[in-house]
Short mmCIF file of C-alpha atoms in Angstrom, two decimals:
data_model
loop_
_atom_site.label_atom_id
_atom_site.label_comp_id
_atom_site.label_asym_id
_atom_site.label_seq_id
_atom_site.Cartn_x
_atom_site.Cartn_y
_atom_site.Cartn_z
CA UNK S 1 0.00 0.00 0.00
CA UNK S 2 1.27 3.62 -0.65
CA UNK S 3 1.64 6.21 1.31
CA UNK S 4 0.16 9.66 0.90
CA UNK S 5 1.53 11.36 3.84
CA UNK S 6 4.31 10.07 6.38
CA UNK S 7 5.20 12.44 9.74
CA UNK S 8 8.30 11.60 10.82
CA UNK S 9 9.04 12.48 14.43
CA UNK S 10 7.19 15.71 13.98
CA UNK S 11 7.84 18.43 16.61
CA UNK S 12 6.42 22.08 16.73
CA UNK S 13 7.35 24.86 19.05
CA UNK S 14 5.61 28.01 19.63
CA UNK S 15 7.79 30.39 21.64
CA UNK S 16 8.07 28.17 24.90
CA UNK S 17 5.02 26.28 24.01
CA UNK S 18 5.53 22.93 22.49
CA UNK S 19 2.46 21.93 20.60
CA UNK S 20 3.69 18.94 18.68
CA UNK S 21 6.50 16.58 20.50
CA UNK S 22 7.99 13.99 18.03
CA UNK S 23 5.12 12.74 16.15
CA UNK S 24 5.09 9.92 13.41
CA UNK S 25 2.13 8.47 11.25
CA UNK S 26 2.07 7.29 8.17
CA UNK S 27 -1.45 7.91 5.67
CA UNK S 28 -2.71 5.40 3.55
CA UNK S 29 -3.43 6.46 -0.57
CA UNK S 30 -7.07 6.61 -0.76
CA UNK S 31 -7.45 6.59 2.98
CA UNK S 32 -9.92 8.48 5.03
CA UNK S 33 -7.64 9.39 7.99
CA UNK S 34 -9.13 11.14 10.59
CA UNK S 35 -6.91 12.93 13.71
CA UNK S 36 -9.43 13.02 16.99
CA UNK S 37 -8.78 14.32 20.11
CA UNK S 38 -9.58 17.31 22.08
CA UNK S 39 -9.35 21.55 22.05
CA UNK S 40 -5.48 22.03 22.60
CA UNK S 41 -4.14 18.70 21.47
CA UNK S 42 -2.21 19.47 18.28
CA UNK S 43 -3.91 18.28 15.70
CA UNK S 44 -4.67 21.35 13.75
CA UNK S 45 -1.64 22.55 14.04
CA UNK S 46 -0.34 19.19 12.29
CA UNK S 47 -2.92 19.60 9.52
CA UNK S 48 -1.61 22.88 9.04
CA UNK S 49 1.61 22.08 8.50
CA UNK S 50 0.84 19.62 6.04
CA UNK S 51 -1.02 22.32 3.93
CA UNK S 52 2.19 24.77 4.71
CA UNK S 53 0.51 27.42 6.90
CA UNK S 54 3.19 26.71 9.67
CA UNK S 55 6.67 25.68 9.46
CA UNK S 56 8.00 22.36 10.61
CA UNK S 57 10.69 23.00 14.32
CA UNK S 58 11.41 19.43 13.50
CA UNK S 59 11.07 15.97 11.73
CA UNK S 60 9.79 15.73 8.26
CA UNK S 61 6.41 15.93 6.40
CA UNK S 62 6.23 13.70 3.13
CA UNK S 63 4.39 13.94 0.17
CA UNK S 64 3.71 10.25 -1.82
CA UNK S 65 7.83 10.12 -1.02
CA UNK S 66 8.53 13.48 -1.52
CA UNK S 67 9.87 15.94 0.99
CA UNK S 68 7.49 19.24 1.12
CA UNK S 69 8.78 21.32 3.67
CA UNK S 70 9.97 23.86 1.05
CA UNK S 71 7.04 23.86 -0.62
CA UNK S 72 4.98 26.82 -0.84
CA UNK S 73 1.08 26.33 0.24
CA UNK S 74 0.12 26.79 -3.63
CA UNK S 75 3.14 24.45 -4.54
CA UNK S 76 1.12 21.50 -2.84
CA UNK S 77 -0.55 19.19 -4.23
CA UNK S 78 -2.71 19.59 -1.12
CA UNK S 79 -6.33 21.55 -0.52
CA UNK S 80 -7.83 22.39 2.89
CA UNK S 81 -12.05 22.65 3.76
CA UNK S 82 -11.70 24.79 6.69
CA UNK S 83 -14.38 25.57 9.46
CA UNK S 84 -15.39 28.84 7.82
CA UNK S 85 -16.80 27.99 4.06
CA UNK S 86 -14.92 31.31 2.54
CA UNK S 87 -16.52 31.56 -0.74
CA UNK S 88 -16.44 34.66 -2.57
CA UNK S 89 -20.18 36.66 -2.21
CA UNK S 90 -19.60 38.40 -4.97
CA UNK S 91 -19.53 35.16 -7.01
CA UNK S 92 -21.87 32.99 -7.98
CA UNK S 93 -21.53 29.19 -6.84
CA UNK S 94 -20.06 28.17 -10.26
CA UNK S 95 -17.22 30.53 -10.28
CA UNK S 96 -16.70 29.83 -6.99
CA UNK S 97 -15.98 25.95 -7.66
CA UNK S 98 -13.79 27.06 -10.58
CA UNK S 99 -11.37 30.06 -8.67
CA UNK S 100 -8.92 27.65 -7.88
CA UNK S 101 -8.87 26.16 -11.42
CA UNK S 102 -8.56 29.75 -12.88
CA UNK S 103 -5.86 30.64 -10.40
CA UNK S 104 -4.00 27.38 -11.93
CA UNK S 105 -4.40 28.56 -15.32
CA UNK S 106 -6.87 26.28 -17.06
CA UNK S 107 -8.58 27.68 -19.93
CA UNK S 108 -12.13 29.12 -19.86
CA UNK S 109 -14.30 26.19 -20.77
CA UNK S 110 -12.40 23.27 -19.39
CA UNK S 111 -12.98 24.68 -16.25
CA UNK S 112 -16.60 25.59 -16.36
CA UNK S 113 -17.23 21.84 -17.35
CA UNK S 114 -15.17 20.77 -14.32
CA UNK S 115 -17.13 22.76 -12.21
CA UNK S 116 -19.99 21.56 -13.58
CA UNK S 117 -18.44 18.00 -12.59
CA UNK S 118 -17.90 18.99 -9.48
CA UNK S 119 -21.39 20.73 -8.39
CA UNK S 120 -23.15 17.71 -9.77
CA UNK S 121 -20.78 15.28 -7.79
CA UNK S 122 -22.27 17.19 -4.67
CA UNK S 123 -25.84 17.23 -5.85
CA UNK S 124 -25.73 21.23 -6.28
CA UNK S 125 -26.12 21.43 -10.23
CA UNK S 126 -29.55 23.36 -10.21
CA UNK S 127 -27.87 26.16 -7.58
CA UNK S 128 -24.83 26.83 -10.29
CA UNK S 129 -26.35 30.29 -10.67
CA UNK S 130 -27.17 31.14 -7.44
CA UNK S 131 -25.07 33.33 -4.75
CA UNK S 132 -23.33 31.87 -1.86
CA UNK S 133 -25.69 34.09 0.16
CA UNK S 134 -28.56 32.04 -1.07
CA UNK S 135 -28.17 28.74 0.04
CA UNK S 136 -28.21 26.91 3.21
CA UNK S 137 -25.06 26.04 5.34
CA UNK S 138 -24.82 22.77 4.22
CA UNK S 139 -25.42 23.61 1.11
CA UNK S 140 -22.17 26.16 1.44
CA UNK S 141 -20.53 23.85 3.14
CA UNK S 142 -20.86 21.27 -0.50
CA UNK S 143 -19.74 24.14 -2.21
CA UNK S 144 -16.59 24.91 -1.01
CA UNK S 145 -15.89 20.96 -0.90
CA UNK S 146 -16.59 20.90 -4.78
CA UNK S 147 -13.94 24.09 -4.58
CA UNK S 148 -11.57 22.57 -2.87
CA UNK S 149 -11.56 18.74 -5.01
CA UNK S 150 -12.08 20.53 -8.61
CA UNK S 151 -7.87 20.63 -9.09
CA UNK S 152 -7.66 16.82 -8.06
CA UNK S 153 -5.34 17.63 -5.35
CA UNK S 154 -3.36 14.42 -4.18
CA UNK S 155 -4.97 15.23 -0.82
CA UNK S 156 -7.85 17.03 0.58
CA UNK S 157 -7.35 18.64 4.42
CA UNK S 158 -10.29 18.86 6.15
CA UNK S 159 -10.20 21.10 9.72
CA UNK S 160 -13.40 20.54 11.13
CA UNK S 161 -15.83 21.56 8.39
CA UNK S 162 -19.14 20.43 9.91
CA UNK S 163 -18.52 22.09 13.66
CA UNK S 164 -21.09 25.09 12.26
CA UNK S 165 -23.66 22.79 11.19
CA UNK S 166 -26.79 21.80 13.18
CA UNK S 167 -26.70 17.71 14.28
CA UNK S 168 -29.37 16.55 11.07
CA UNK S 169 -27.29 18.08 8.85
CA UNK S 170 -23.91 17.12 10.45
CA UNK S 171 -24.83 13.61 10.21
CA UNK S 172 -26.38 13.93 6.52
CA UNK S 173 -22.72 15.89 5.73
CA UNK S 174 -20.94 12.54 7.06
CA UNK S 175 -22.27 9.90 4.66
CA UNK S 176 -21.72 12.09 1.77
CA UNK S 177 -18.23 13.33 2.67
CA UNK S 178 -17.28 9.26 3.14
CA UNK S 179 -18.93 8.65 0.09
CA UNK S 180 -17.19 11.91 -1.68
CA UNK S 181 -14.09 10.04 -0.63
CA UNK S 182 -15.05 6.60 -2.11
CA UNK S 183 -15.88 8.28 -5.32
CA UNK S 184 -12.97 10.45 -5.67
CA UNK S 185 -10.18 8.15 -4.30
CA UNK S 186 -8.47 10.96 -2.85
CA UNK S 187 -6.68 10.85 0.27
CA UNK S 188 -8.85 12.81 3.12
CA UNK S 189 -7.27 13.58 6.47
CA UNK S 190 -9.67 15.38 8.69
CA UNK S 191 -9.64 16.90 11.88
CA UNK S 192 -12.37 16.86 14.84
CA UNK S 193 -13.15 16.69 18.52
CA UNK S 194 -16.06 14.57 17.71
CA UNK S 195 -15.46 10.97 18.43
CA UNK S 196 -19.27 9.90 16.37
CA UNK S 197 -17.83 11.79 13.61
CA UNK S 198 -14.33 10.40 13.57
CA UNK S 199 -15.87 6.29 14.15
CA UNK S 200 -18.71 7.16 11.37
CA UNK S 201 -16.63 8.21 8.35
CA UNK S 202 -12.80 6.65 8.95
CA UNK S 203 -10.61 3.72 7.85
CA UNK S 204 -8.65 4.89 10.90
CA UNK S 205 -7.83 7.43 13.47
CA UNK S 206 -5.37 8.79 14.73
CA UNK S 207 -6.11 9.76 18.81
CA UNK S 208 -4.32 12.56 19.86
CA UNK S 209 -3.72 14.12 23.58
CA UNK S 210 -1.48 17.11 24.75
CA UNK S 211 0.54 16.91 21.10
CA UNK S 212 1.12 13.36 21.46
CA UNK S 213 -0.23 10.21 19.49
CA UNK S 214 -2.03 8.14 21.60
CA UNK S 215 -3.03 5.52 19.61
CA UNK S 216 -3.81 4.95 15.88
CA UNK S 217 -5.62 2.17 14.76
CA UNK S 218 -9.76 1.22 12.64
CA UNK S 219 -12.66 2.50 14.18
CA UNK S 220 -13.27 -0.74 15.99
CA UNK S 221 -9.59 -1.26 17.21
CA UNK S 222 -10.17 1.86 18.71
CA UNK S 223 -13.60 1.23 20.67
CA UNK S 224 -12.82 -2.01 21.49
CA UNK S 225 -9.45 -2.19 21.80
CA UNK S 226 -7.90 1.41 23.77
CA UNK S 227 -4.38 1.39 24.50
CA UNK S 228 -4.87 3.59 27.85
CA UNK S 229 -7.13 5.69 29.87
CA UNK S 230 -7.53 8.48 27.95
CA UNK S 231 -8.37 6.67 24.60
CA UNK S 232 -10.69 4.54 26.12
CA UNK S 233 -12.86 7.57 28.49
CA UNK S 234 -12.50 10.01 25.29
CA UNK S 235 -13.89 7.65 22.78
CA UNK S 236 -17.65 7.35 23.65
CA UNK S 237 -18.66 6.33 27.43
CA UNK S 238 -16.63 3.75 29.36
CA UNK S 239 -16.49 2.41 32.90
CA UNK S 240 -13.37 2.15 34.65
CA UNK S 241 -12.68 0.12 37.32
CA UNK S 242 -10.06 -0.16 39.64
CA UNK S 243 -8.52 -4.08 39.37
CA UNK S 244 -5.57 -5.97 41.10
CA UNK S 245 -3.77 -7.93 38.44
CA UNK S 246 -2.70 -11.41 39.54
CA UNK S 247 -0.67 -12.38 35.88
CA UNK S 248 0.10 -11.13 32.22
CA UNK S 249 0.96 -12.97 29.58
CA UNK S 250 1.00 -12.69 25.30
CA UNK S 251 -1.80 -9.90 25.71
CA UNK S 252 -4.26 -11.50 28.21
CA UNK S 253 -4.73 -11.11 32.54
CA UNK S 254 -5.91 -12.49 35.03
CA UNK S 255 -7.66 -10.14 36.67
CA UNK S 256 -9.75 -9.87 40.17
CA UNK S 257 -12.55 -7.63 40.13
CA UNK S 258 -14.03 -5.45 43.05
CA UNK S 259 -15.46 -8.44 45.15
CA UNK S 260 -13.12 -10.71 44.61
CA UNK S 261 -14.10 -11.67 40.83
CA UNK S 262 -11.51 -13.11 38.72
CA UNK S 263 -11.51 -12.95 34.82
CA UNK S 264 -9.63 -13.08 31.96
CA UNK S 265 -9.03 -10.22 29.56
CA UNK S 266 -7.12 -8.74 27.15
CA UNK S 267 -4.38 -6.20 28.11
CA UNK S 268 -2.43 -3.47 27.20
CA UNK S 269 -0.70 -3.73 30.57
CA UNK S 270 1.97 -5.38 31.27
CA UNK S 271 2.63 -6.01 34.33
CA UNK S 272 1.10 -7.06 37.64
CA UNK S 273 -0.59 -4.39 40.04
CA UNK S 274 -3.27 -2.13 40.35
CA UNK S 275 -4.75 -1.20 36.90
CA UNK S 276 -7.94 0.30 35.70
CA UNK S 277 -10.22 -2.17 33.69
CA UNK S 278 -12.22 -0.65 30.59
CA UNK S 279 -15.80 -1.97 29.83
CA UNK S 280 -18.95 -0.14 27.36
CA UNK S 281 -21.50 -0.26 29.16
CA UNK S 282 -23.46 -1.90 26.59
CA UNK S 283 -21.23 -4.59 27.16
CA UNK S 284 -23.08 -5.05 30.95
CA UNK S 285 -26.22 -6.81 31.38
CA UNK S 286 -28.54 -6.89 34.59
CA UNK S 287 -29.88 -9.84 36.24
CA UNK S 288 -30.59 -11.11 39.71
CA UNK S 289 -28.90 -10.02 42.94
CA UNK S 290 -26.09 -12.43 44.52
CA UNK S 291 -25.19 -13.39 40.97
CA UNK S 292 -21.80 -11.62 39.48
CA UNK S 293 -20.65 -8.22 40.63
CA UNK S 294 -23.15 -6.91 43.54
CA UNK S 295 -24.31 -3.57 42.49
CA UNK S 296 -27.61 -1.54 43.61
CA UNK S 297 -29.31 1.02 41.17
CA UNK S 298 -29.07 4.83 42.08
CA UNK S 299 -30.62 6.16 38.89
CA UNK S 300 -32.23 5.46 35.57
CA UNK S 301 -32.06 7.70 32.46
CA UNK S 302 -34.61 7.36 29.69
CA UNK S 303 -32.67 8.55 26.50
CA UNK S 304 -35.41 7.24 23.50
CA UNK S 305 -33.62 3.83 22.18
CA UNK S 306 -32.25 3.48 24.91
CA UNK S 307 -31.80 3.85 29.12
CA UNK S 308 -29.20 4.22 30.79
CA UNK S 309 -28.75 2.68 34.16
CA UNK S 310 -26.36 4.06 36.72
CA UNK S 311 -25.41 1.65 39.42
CA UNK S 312 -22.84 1.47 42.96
CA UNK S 313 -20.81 -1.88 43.38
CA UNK S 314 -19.92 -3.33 46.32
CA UNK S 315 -16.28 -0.74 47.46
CA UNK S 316 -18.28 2.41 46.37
CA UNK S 317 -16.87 1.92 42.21
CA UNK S 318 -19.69 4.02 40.19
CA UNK S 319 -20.75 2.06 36.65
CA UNK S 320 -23.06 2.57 33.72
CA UNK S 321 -25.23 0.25 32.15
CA UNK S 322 -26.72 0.77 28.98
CA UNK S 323 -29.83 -1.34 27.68
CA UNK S 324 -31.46 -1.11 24.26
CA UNK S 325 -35.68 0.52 24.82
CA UNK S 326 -37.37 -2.44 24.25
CA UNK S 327 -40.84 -3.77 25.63
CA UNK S 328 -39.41 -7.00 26.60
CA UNK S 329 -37.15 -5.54 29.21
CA UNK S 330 -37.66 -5.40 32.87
CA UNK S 331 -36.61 -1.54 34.13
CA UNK S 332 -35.18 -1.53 37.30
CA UNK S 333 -35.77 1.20 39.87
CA UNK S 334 -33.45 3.36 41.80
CA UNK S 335 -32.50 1.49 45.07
CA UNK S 336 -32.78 -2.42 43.50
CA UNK S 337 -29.95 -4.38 44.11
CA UNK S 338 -28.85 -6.39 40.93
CA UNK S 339 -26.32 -8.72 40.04
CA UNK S 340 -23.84 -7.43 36.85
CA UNK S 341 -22.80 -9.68 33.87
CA UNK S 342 -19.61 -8.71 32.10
CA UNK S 343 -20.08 -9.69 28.53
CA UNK S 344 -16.94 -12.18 27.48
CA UNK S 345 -14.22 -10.66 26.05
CA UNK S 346 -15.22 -7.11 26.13
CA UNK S 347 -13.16 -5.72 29.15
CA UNK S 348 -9.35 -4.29 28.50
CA UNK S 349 -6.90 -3.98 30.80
CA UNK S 350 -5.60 -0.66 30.23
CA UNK S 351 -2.15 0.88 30.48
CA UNK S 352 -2.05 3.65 32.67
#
């Protein structure tokens, strides 16, 4: 497999701020790549760098094998979507799409009939006409995607280009940006805080805390599978509990739960101790008191598909359960004692 991008050992300093400290990736061709993690944690300032808006301290930034960081911004075979949609007012949506293809010198009617490509590739054909000022966000937000893949760049940056949206149209935008991507075969790396977002539309993600890389790995390896605490509480809800660890071994542990429980799981500890143990709490079920871990309901949370079921175990440990709306469930009440299940092979032992 190619790669589009590598980072090698990355680092960017701000005065006496360090924002970036050493960090490597490599980007699949055709990849949708997606770098998650919170306000502050670097990962806009990496996609920046790739696109050339800020110089590299130190490491190296390659493009498909080529080192860029001489390049000027225009010289890259790079675009960027940014949060803001920036088209022109004065401009109708057509000549918006084909700026950047005028600014690159192609002649008149090649690039109407790109642009004409490209607003029908975003299902904005009969708005060619029309003013920027005249359609909807979302609709903008299309436009300045069809602006920003008219040249064919090698790859498309994308810093957080649905946070102005409302949450229909967010999750509309998602399906047709990973389909955008499909149809293209362009290389997108985007950036968000939003872990739905980043699970929805990636082949993989890159998790990113206090300008480090925390983990990278699919969707799944990351919901399933979290190297350490802060991968595992950022992405969706987890519970964490406390564990002593009698053994590890070739990725599994033996592990004793509050209440003197012992399982099995996987790890990415390793070694013995006091660790925190990572399970979704769709991965709990509820059944009868003095069977499993001892727990007593303290509240219950309607939330339309499903309810969510806070509970105390045995030690004071606080855990969530979370159990699909359906009419052949039995809804426990605040103050019930029930007995917890642990579904096999969904905790992780995490390193701390």
């Amino acid at each position: 497999m190619t790669n589009a991008v590598e980072i090698r050992t990355v680092t960017k300093v701000f005065g006496t701020f360090t924002a970036l400290h050493g960090v490597s990736l490599s980007i699949q061709d055709n990849e949708f790549f997606t770098l998650l993690g919170p306000s502050g944690c670097g990962k806009t300032t990496l996609l920046r760098m790739m696109a050339g808006f800020e110089e590299v301290t130190q490491g190296e930034i390659l493009l498909f094998g080529q080192n860029i960081a001489a390049l000027e911004p225009n010289q890259r075979p790079v675009n960027t979507v940014f949060q803001q949609y920036a088209l022109f007012p004065h401009m109708s949506v057509i000549d918006n799409v084909a700026f950047g293809l005028k600014m690159k010198g192609w002649p008149l009617e090649k690039r109407r009939i790109r642009a004409g490509e490209m607003l029908e590739m975003v299902h904005l054909s009969d708005f060619a006409n029309r003013a920027p000022a005249q359609l909807s966000g979302g609709q903008q937000q299309r436009v300045a995607l069809a602006r920003a893949l008219a040249p064919q760049p090698k790859v498309l940056l994308l810093d957080e280009p649905l946070s102005a949206l409302d949450l229909k149209l967010r999750q509309a935008m998602r399906m047709e940006l990973k389909q955008l991507q499909s149809e293209t075969g362009i290389t997108f790396i985007f950036v968000t805080h939003d872990q739905e977002e980043a699970l929805t539309m990636s082949n993989r993600i890159a998790v990113m805390s206090a300008g480090h890389v925390q983990q990278i790995g699919t969707p799944r390896d990351i919901y399933e599978s979290p190297n350490n605490r802060f991968v595992a509480d950022f992405i969706g809800e987890t519970n964490l509990i406390e564990v002593e660890v009698e053994a590890v071994a070739d990725g599994q542990a033996q592990v004793v739960l509050p209440g003197g429980h012992r399982i099995t799981t996987s790890s990415a500890a390793r070694d013995k101790g006091r660790h925190h143990l990572s399970i979704r709490p769709e991965r709990v079920t509820l059944g009868s008191p003095g069977v499993g871990l001892q727990a007593v309901v303290e509240q219950v949370i309607y939330l339309g598909t499903d309810l969510q079921v806070l509970v105390r175990l045995e030690g004071g440990t606080a855990m969530q359960v979370r159990l699909q709306n359906a009419a052949r469930i039995t809804v426990p009440s605040p103050g019930d004692a029930v007995g917890l299940h642990l579904e096999e092979g969904a905790a992780r032992l995490l390193s701390d």
